Amino acid sequence: MKARVWLDLARAGNLPSVAGNVLAALVLSAPDHAPPATGPLALAILAGGLIYAGGATFNDVADASFDARHRPERAIPRGLVTRSAAAWVAGIQMLLGLGLLVAAGASVAWAGALAAVILAYDWTHKRWTGSVALMAGCRVLLGFTVASLPGHGNTPALLGWLGALFTYIAGLSLLARREYVPGAPAARIGRSVGRLLAFIPLVDAVALALVGAWPPALGCALMIPLARWAQRRVAAN
């Protein structure tokens, strides 16, 4: 039960899409768009997952008062986890993830920008519609951070993919904001948002296919059914 609580706080149902983003970033930022070695790929996916989990958990820490009124079924309002404990775990997750990438040679500046935008989103998204740009920026900055690893760089393919990813996430986030508009069909919107979250790796797969990286493209495409499977077991939004 306790493990499930932490997985829900981490929005673990979205971790397959994070893995797809990391794989796409590694391939599209490589000079020849070659698939990465297993070790660097596993490390980058682990780091990306930890960063995402920390950011998602911080989101519940920031939203504790809002959730007490509108989402009382969540872990902090239910008293399953204290707000302070969630904050500590979130901080450790983010620091571990960022530390792994920096230790592997990623840019400290990109990693710092990623952390700053994640925290800015978590603390402003309920009050500012423009925070959808910050949400999209989190995924984009993860891509730039991964692309700053040794042997990688900001190729045209990477920049085009990140532009498409930004647009997709920003649109998804705008739809998600409507869930709390009075009179809106919240349940239907929530289901739509869940499906759109699961299909984030489609953006990765298309970008990889366009440069002829077919095995990684297939890997990202397989993240879609995996994400839908994960969403049926743990929280994604």
mmCIF file of C-alpha atoms in Angstrom:
data_model
loop_
_atom_site.group_PDB
_atom_site.id
_atom_site.type_symbol
_atom_site.label_atom_id
_atom_site.label_comp_id
_atom_site.label_asym_id
_atom_site.label_seq_id
_atom_site.Cartn_x
_atom_site.Cartn_y
_atom_site.Cartn_z
ATOM 1 C CA MET A 1 0.000 0.000 0.000
ATOM 2 C CA LYS A 2 2.763 2.460 0.938
ATOM 3 C CA ALA A 3 4.625 1.769 -2.314
ATOM 4 C CA ARG A 4 1.451 2.478 -4.278
ATOM 5 C CA VAL A 5 1.066 5.803 -2.478
ATOM 6 C CA TRP A 6 4.540 6.922 -3.526
ATOM 7 C CA LEU A 7 4.014 5.701 -7.092
ATOM 8 C CA ASP A 8 0.792 7.704 -7.272
ATOM 9 C CA LEU A 9 2.538 10.799 -5.944
ATOM 10 C CA ALA A 10 5.240 10.315 -8.599
ATOM 11 C CA ARG A 11 2.566 9.976 -11.337
ATOM 12 C CA ALA A 12 4.325 6.754 -12.273
ATOM 13 C CA GLY A 13 1.773 6.142 -15.010
ATOM 14 C CA ASN A 14 3.686 8.748 -17.041
ATOM 15 C CA LEU A 15 7.156 7.244 -16.619
ATOM 16 C CA PRO A 16 7.002 5.334 -19.941
ATOM 17 C CA SER A 17 6.549 8.654 -21.728
ATOM 18 C CA VAL A 18 9.572 10.054 -19.893
ATOM 19 C CA ALA A 19 11.601 7.057 -21.041
ATOM 20 C CA GLY A 20 10.497 7.737 -24.618
ATOM 21 C CA ASN A 21 11.552 11.376 -24.332
ATOM 22 C CA VAL A 22 14.980 10.400 -23.006
ATOM 23 C CA LEU A 23 15.539 7.846 -25.784
ATOM 24 C CA ALA A 24 14.512 10.367 -28.440
ATOM 25 C CA ALA A 25 16.791 13.036 -26.951
ATOM 26 C CA LEU A 26 19.795 10.698 -26.961
ATOM 27 C CA VAL A 27 19.261 9.570 -30.555
ATOM 28 C CA LEU A 28 18.293 12.905 -32.087
ATOM 29 C CA SER A 29 21.215 14.684 -30.408
ATOM 30 C CA ALA A 30 23.766 12.139 -31.655
ATOM 31 C CA PRO A 31 25.688 13.253 -34.779
ATOM 32 C CA ASP A 32 24.659 10.158 -36.759
ATOM 33 C CA HIS A 33 21.370 9.528 -34.889
ATOM 34 C CA ALA A 34 22.691 6.164 -33.782
ATOM 35 C CA PRO A 35 20.975 4.231 -30.962
ATOM 36 C CA PRO A 36 22.715 4.805 -27.609
ATOM 37 C CA ALA A 37 24.590 2.118 -25.726
ATOM 38 C CA THR A 38 22.551 0.270 -23.120
ATOM 39 C CA GLY A 39 24.430 1.667 -20.105
ATOM 40 C CA PRO A 40 24.102 5.389 -20.915
ATOM 41 C CA LEU A 41 20.492 4.859 -21.978
ATOM 42 C CA ALA A 42 19.572 3.092 -18.730
ATOM 43 C CA LEU A 43 21.289 5.790 -16.648
ATOM 44 C CA ALA A 44 19.570 8.616 -18.520
ATOM 45 C CA ILE A 45 16.151 6.951 -18.254
ATOM 46 C CA LEU A 46 16.655 6.363 -14.520
ATOM 47 C CA ALA A 47 17.722 9.988 -14.043
ATOM 48 C CA GLY A 48 14.800 11.304 -16.092
ATOM 49 C CA GLY A 49 12.363 9.148 -14.142
ATOM 50 C CA LEU A 50 13.698 10.365 -10.805
ATOM 51 C CA ILE A 51 13.498 13.991 -11.900
ATOM 52 C CA TYR A 52 9.941 13.511 -13.119
ATOM 53 C CA ALA A 53 8.930 11.684 -9.928
ATOM 54 C CA GLY A 54 10.393 14.457 -7.794
ATOM 55 C CA GLY A 55 8.658 17.164 -9.783
ATOM 56 C CA ALA A 56 5.318 15.351 -9.657
ATOM 57 C CA THR A 57 5.601 14.776 -5.909
ATOM 58 C CA PHE A 58 6.493 18.445 -5.365
ATOM 59 C CA ASN A 59 3.357 19.245 -7.341
ATOM 60 C CA ASP A 60 1.219 17.550 -4.683
ATOM 61 C CA VAL A 61 3.180 19.323 -1.951
ATOM 62 C CA ALA A 62 2.415 22.672 -3.592
ATOM 63 C CA ASP A 63 -1.235 21.751 -4.224
ATOM 64 C CA ALA A 64 -1.992 20.351 -0.763
ATOM 65 C CA SER A 65 -4.512 23.069 0.127
ATOM 66 C CA PHE A 66 -6.202 22.934 -3.277
ATOM 67 C CA ASP A 67 -6.373 19.135 -3.188
ATOM 68 C CA ALA A 68 -7.904 19.207 0.283
ATOM 69 C CA ARG A 69 -10.918 20.939 -1.321
ATOM 70 C CA HIS A 70 -10.998 19.487 -4.829
ATOM 71 C CA ARG A 71 -9.036 16.203 -4.771
ATOM 72 C CA PRO A 72 -9.477 14.838 -1.230
ATOM 73 C CA GLU A 73 -8.714 11.311 -2.474
ATOM 74 C CA ARG A 74 -5.050 12.181 -2.981
ATOM 75 C CA ALA A 75 -2.392 10.974 -0.566
ATOM 76 C CA ILE A 76 -1.595 14.174 1.333
ATOM 77 C CA PRO A 77 -5.208 15.243 2.031
ATOM 78 C CA ARG A 78 -5.998 11.675 3.110
ATOM 79 C CA GLY A 79 -3.128 11.725 5.598
ATOM 80 C CA LEU A 80 -1.367 8.767 3.968
ATOM 81 C CA VAL A 81 1.776 10.892 3.619
ATOM 82 C CA THR A 82 2.642 14.122 5.385
ATOM 83 C CA ARG A 83 3.375 17.181 3.333
ATOM 84 C CA SER A 84 6.861 17.478 4.822
ATOM 85 C CA ALA A 85 7.709 13.835 4.107
ATOM 86 C CA ALA A 86 6.559 14.234 0.503
ATOM 87 C CA ALA A 87 8.706 17.360 0.157
ATOM 88 C CA TRP A 88 11.787 15.538 1.470
ATOM 89 C CA VAL A 89 11.283 12.578 -0.846
ATOM 90 C CA ALA A 90 10.654 14.862 -3.822
ATOM 91 C CA GLY A 91 13.831 16.797 -3.112
ATOM 92 C CA ILE A 92 15.897 13.620 -2.848
ATOM 93 C CA GLN A 93 14.436 12.251 -6.083
ATOM 94 C CA MET A 94 15.160 15.412 -8.024
ATOM 95 C CA LEU A 95 18.675 15.800 -6.639
ATOM 96 C CA LEU A 96 19.510 12.168 -7.406
ATOM 97 C CA GLY A 97 18.198 12.424 -10.949
ATOM 98 C CA LEU A 98 19.942 15.707 -11.703
ATOM 99 C CA GLY A 99 23.096 14.481 -9.986
ATOM 100 C CA LEU A 100 23.215 11.346 -12.138
ATOM 101 C CA LEU A 101 23.011 13.384 -15.330
ATOM 102 C CA VAL A 102 25.601 15.925 -14.202
ATOM 103 C CA ALA A 103 27.938 13.148 -13.015
ATOM 104 C CA ALA A 104 27.615 11.590 -16.475
ATOM 105 C CA GLY A 105 28.747 14.878 -18.022
ATOM 106 C CA ALA A 106 25.530 16.799 -18.641
ATOM 107 C CA SER A 107 25.534 20.591 -18.459
ATOM 108 C CA VAL A 108 25.053 22.002 -14.975
ATOM 109 C CA ALA A 109 23.375 25.042 -16.520
ATOM 110 C CA TRP A 110 20.764 22.967 -18.371
ATOM 111 C CA ALA A 111 20.174 20.789 -15.308
ATOM 112 C CA GLY A 112 19.742 23.866 -13.120
ATOM 113 C CA ALA A 113 17.319 25.422 -15.601
ATOM 114 C CA LEU A 114 15.312 22.195 -15.627
ATOM 115 C CA ALA A 115 15.049 22.150 -11.836
ATOM 116 C CA ALA A 116 14.069 25.835 -11.724
ATOM 117 C CA VAL A 117 11.298 25.456 -14.306
ATOM 118 C CA ILE A 118 9.902 22.328 -12.632
ATOM 119 C CA LEU A 119 9.648 24.137 -9.296
ATOM 120 C CA ALA A 120 8.260 27.284 -10.919
ATOM 121 C CA TYR A 121 5.537 25.229 -12.574
ATOM 122 C CA ASP A 122 4.665 23.355 -9.389
ATOM 123 C CA TRP A 123 4.170 26.555 -7.405
ATOM 124 C CA THR A 124 2.381 28.671 -10.045
ATOM 125 C CA HIS A 125 0.294 26.345 -12.220
ATOM 126 C CA LYS A 126 -2.937 26.651 -10.211
ATOM 127 C CA ARG A 127 -2.785 30.459 -10.350
ATOM 128 C CA TRP A 128 -1.397 31.218 -13.817
ATOM 129 C CA THR A 129 -2.668 30.008 -17.193
ATOM 130 C CA GLY A 130 0.717 30.770 -18.731
ATOM 131 C CA SER A 131 2.185 27.970 -16.639
ATOM 132 C CA VAL A 132 1.304 25.630 -19.518
ATOM 133 C CA ALA A 133 4.484 26.958 -21.135
ATOM 134 C CA LEU A 134 6.418 25.976 -18.022
ATOM 135 C CA MET A 135 4.904 22.488 -18.117
ATOM 136 C CA ALA A 136 5.962 22.056 -21.729
ATOM 137 C CA GLY A 137 9.310 23.591 -20.861
ATOM 138 C CA CYS A 138 9.982 20.857 -18.314
ATOM 139 C CA ARG A 139 9.983 18.162 -21.017
ATOM 140 C CA VAL A 140 11.940 20.377 -23.409
ATOM 141 C CA LEU A 141 14.600 21.180 -20.815
ATOM 142 C CA LEU A 142 14.923 17.493 -19.955
ATOM 143 C CA GLY A 143 15.654 16.961 -23.649
ATOM 144 C CA PHE A 144 18.272 19.724 -23.699
ATOM 145 C CA THR A 145 19.870 18.379 -20.514
ATOM 146 C CA VAL A 146 20.138 14.867 -21.937
ATOM 147 C CA ALA A 147 21.435 16.313 -25.212
ATOM 148 C CA SER A 148 24.249 18.033 -23.320
ATOM 149 C CA LEU A 149 25.823 14.692 -22.405
ATOM 150 C CA PRO A 150 29.276 14.074 -23.933
ATOM 151 C CA GLY A 151 29.125 13.166 -27.628
ATOM 152 C CA HIS A 152 25.749 14.817 -28.134
ATOM 153 C CA GLY A 153 24.614 18.228 -29.309
ATOM 154 C CA ASN A 154 21.746 20.443 -30.437
ATOM 155 C CA THR A 155 21.140 19.061 -33.926
ATOM 156 C CA PRO A 156 18.371 20.351 -36.231
ATOM 157 C CA ALA A 157 16.465 17.100 -35.677
ATOM 158 C CA LEU A 158 16.607 17.571 -31.907
ATOM 159 C CA LEU A 159 15.379 21.167 -32.119
ATOM 160 C CA GLY A 160 12.524 20.247 -34.452
ATOM 161 C CA TRP A 161 11.415 17.437 -32.159
ATOM 162 C CA LEU A 162 11.566 19.667 -29.083
ATOM 163 C CA GLY A 163 9.436 22.273 -30.858
ATOM 164 C CA ALA A 164 6.806 19.655 -31.651
ATOM 165 C CA LEU A 165 6.985 18.260 -28.118
ATOM 166 C CA PHE A 166 6.529 21.740 -26.628
ATOM 167 C CA THR A 167 3.429 22.336 -28.747
ATOM 168 C CA TYR A 168 1.906 18.963 -27.847
ATOM 169 C CA ILE A 169 2.493 19.332 -24.090
ATOM 170 C CA ALA A 170 1.276 22.938 -24.000
ATOM 171 C CA GLY A 171 -1.960 21.947 -25.766
ATOM 172 C CA LEU A 172 -2.441 18.978 -23.452
ATOM 173 C CA SER A 173 -1.885 21.216 -20.418
ATOM 174 C CA LEU A 174 -4.433 23.763 -21.635
ATOM 175 C CA LEU A 175 -7.004 20.990 -21.898
ATOM 176 C CA ALA A 176 -6.110 19.703 -18.411
ATOM 177 C CA ARG A 177 -6.792 23.157 -16.946
ATOM 178 C CA ARG A 178 -10.414 22.902 -18.082
ATOM 179 C CA GLU A 179 -10.987 19.972 -15.732
ATOM 180 C CA TYR A 180 -11.617 22.388 -12.841
ATOM 181 C CA VAL A 181 -13.747 24.911 -14.730
ATOM 182 C CA PRO A 182 -17.229 24.977 -13.130
ATOM 183 C CA GLY A 183 -19.665 23.008 -15.244
ATOM 184 C CA ALA A 184 -16.978 21.332 -17.350
ATOM 185 C CA PRO A 185 -17.248 17.550 -17.913
ATOM 186 C CA ALA A 186 -14.370 16.804 -15.547
ATOM 187 C CA ALA A 187 -14.441 13.009 -15.874
ATOM 188 C CA ARG A 188 -14.405 13.132 -19.685
ATOM 189 C CA ILE A 189 -11.629 15.713 -19.730
ATOM 190 C CA GLY A 190 -9.604 13.637 -17.270
ATOM 191 C CA ARG A 191 -9.890 10.560 -19.504
ATOM 192 C CA SER A 192 -8.842 12.581 -22.552
ATOM 193 C CA VAL A 193 -5.851 14.012 -20.714
ATOM 194 C CA GLY A 194 -4.811 10.515 -19.652
ATOM 195 C CA ARG A 195 -4.883 9.276 -23.243
ATOM 196 C CA LEU A 196 -2.945 12.294 -24.478
ATOM 197 C CA LEU A 197 -0.309 11.747 -21.784
ATOM 198 C CA ALA A 198 0.085 8.138 -22.882
ATOM 199 C CA PHE A 199 0.527 9.228 -26.520
ATOM 200 C CA ILE A 200 3.422 11.628 -25.824
ATOM 201 C CA PRO A 201 5.882 8.964 -27.108
ATOM 202 C CA LEU A 202 4.158 9.167 -30.504
ATOM 203 C CA VAL A 203 5.820 12.570 -30.950
ATOM 204 C CA ASP A 204 9.149 10.908 -30.161
ATOM 205 C CA ALA A 205 8.500 7.987 -32.524
ATOM 206 C CA VAL A 206 7.571 10.238 -35.461
ATOM 207 C CA ALA A 207 10.663 12.416 -34.977
ATOM 208 C CA LEU A 208 12.895 9.335 -34.856
ATOM 209 C CA ALA A 209 11.250 7.796 -37.918
ATOM 210 C CA LEU A 210 11.838 11.006 -39.883
ATOM 211 C CA VAL A 211 15.609 10.624 -39.424
ATOM 212 C CA GLY A 212 15.512 6.905 -40.207
ATOM 213 C CA ALA A 213 16.133 5.737 -36.627
ATOM 214 C CA TRP A 214 13.617 2.909 -36.908
ATOM 215 C CA PRO A 215 14.546 0.677 -33.931
ATOM 216 C CA PRO A 216 14.412 3.607 -31.455
ATOM 217 C CA ALA A 217 11.202 4.802 -33.127
ATOM 218 C CA LEU A 218 9.679 1.380 -32.520
ATOM 219 C CA GLY A 219 10.899 1.493 -28.920
ATOM 220 C CA CYS A 220 9.139 4.813 -28.365
ATOM 221 C CA ALA A 221 5.968 3.565 -30.051
ATOM 222 C CA LEU A 222 5.924 0.622 -27.643
ATOM 223 C CA MET A 223 5.910 3.100 -24.748
ATOM 224 C CA ILE A 224 2.329 4.025 -25.686
ATOM 225 C CA PRO A 225 0.651 0.709 -24.747
ATOM 226 C CA LEU A 226 3.022 0.433 -21.796
ATOM 227 C CA ALA A 227 1.867 3.854 -20.596
ATOM 228 C CA ARG A 228 -1.789 2.889 -20.978
ATOM 229 C CA TRP A 229 -1.113 -0.279 -18.975
ATOM 230 C CA ALA A 230 0.687 1.724 -16.268
ATOM 231 C CA GLN A 231 -2.136 4.281 -16.101
ATOM 232 C CA ARG A 232 -4.584 1.536 -15.193
ATOM 233 C CA ARG A 233 -2.473 0.693 -12.139
ATOM 234 C CA VAL A 234 -1.028 3.961 -10.842
ATOM 235 C CA ALA A 235 -1.842 7.651 -11.179
ATOM 236 C CA ALA A 236 -0.858 9.653 -14.244
ATOM 237 C CA ASN A 237 -2.703 12.949 -13.697
#
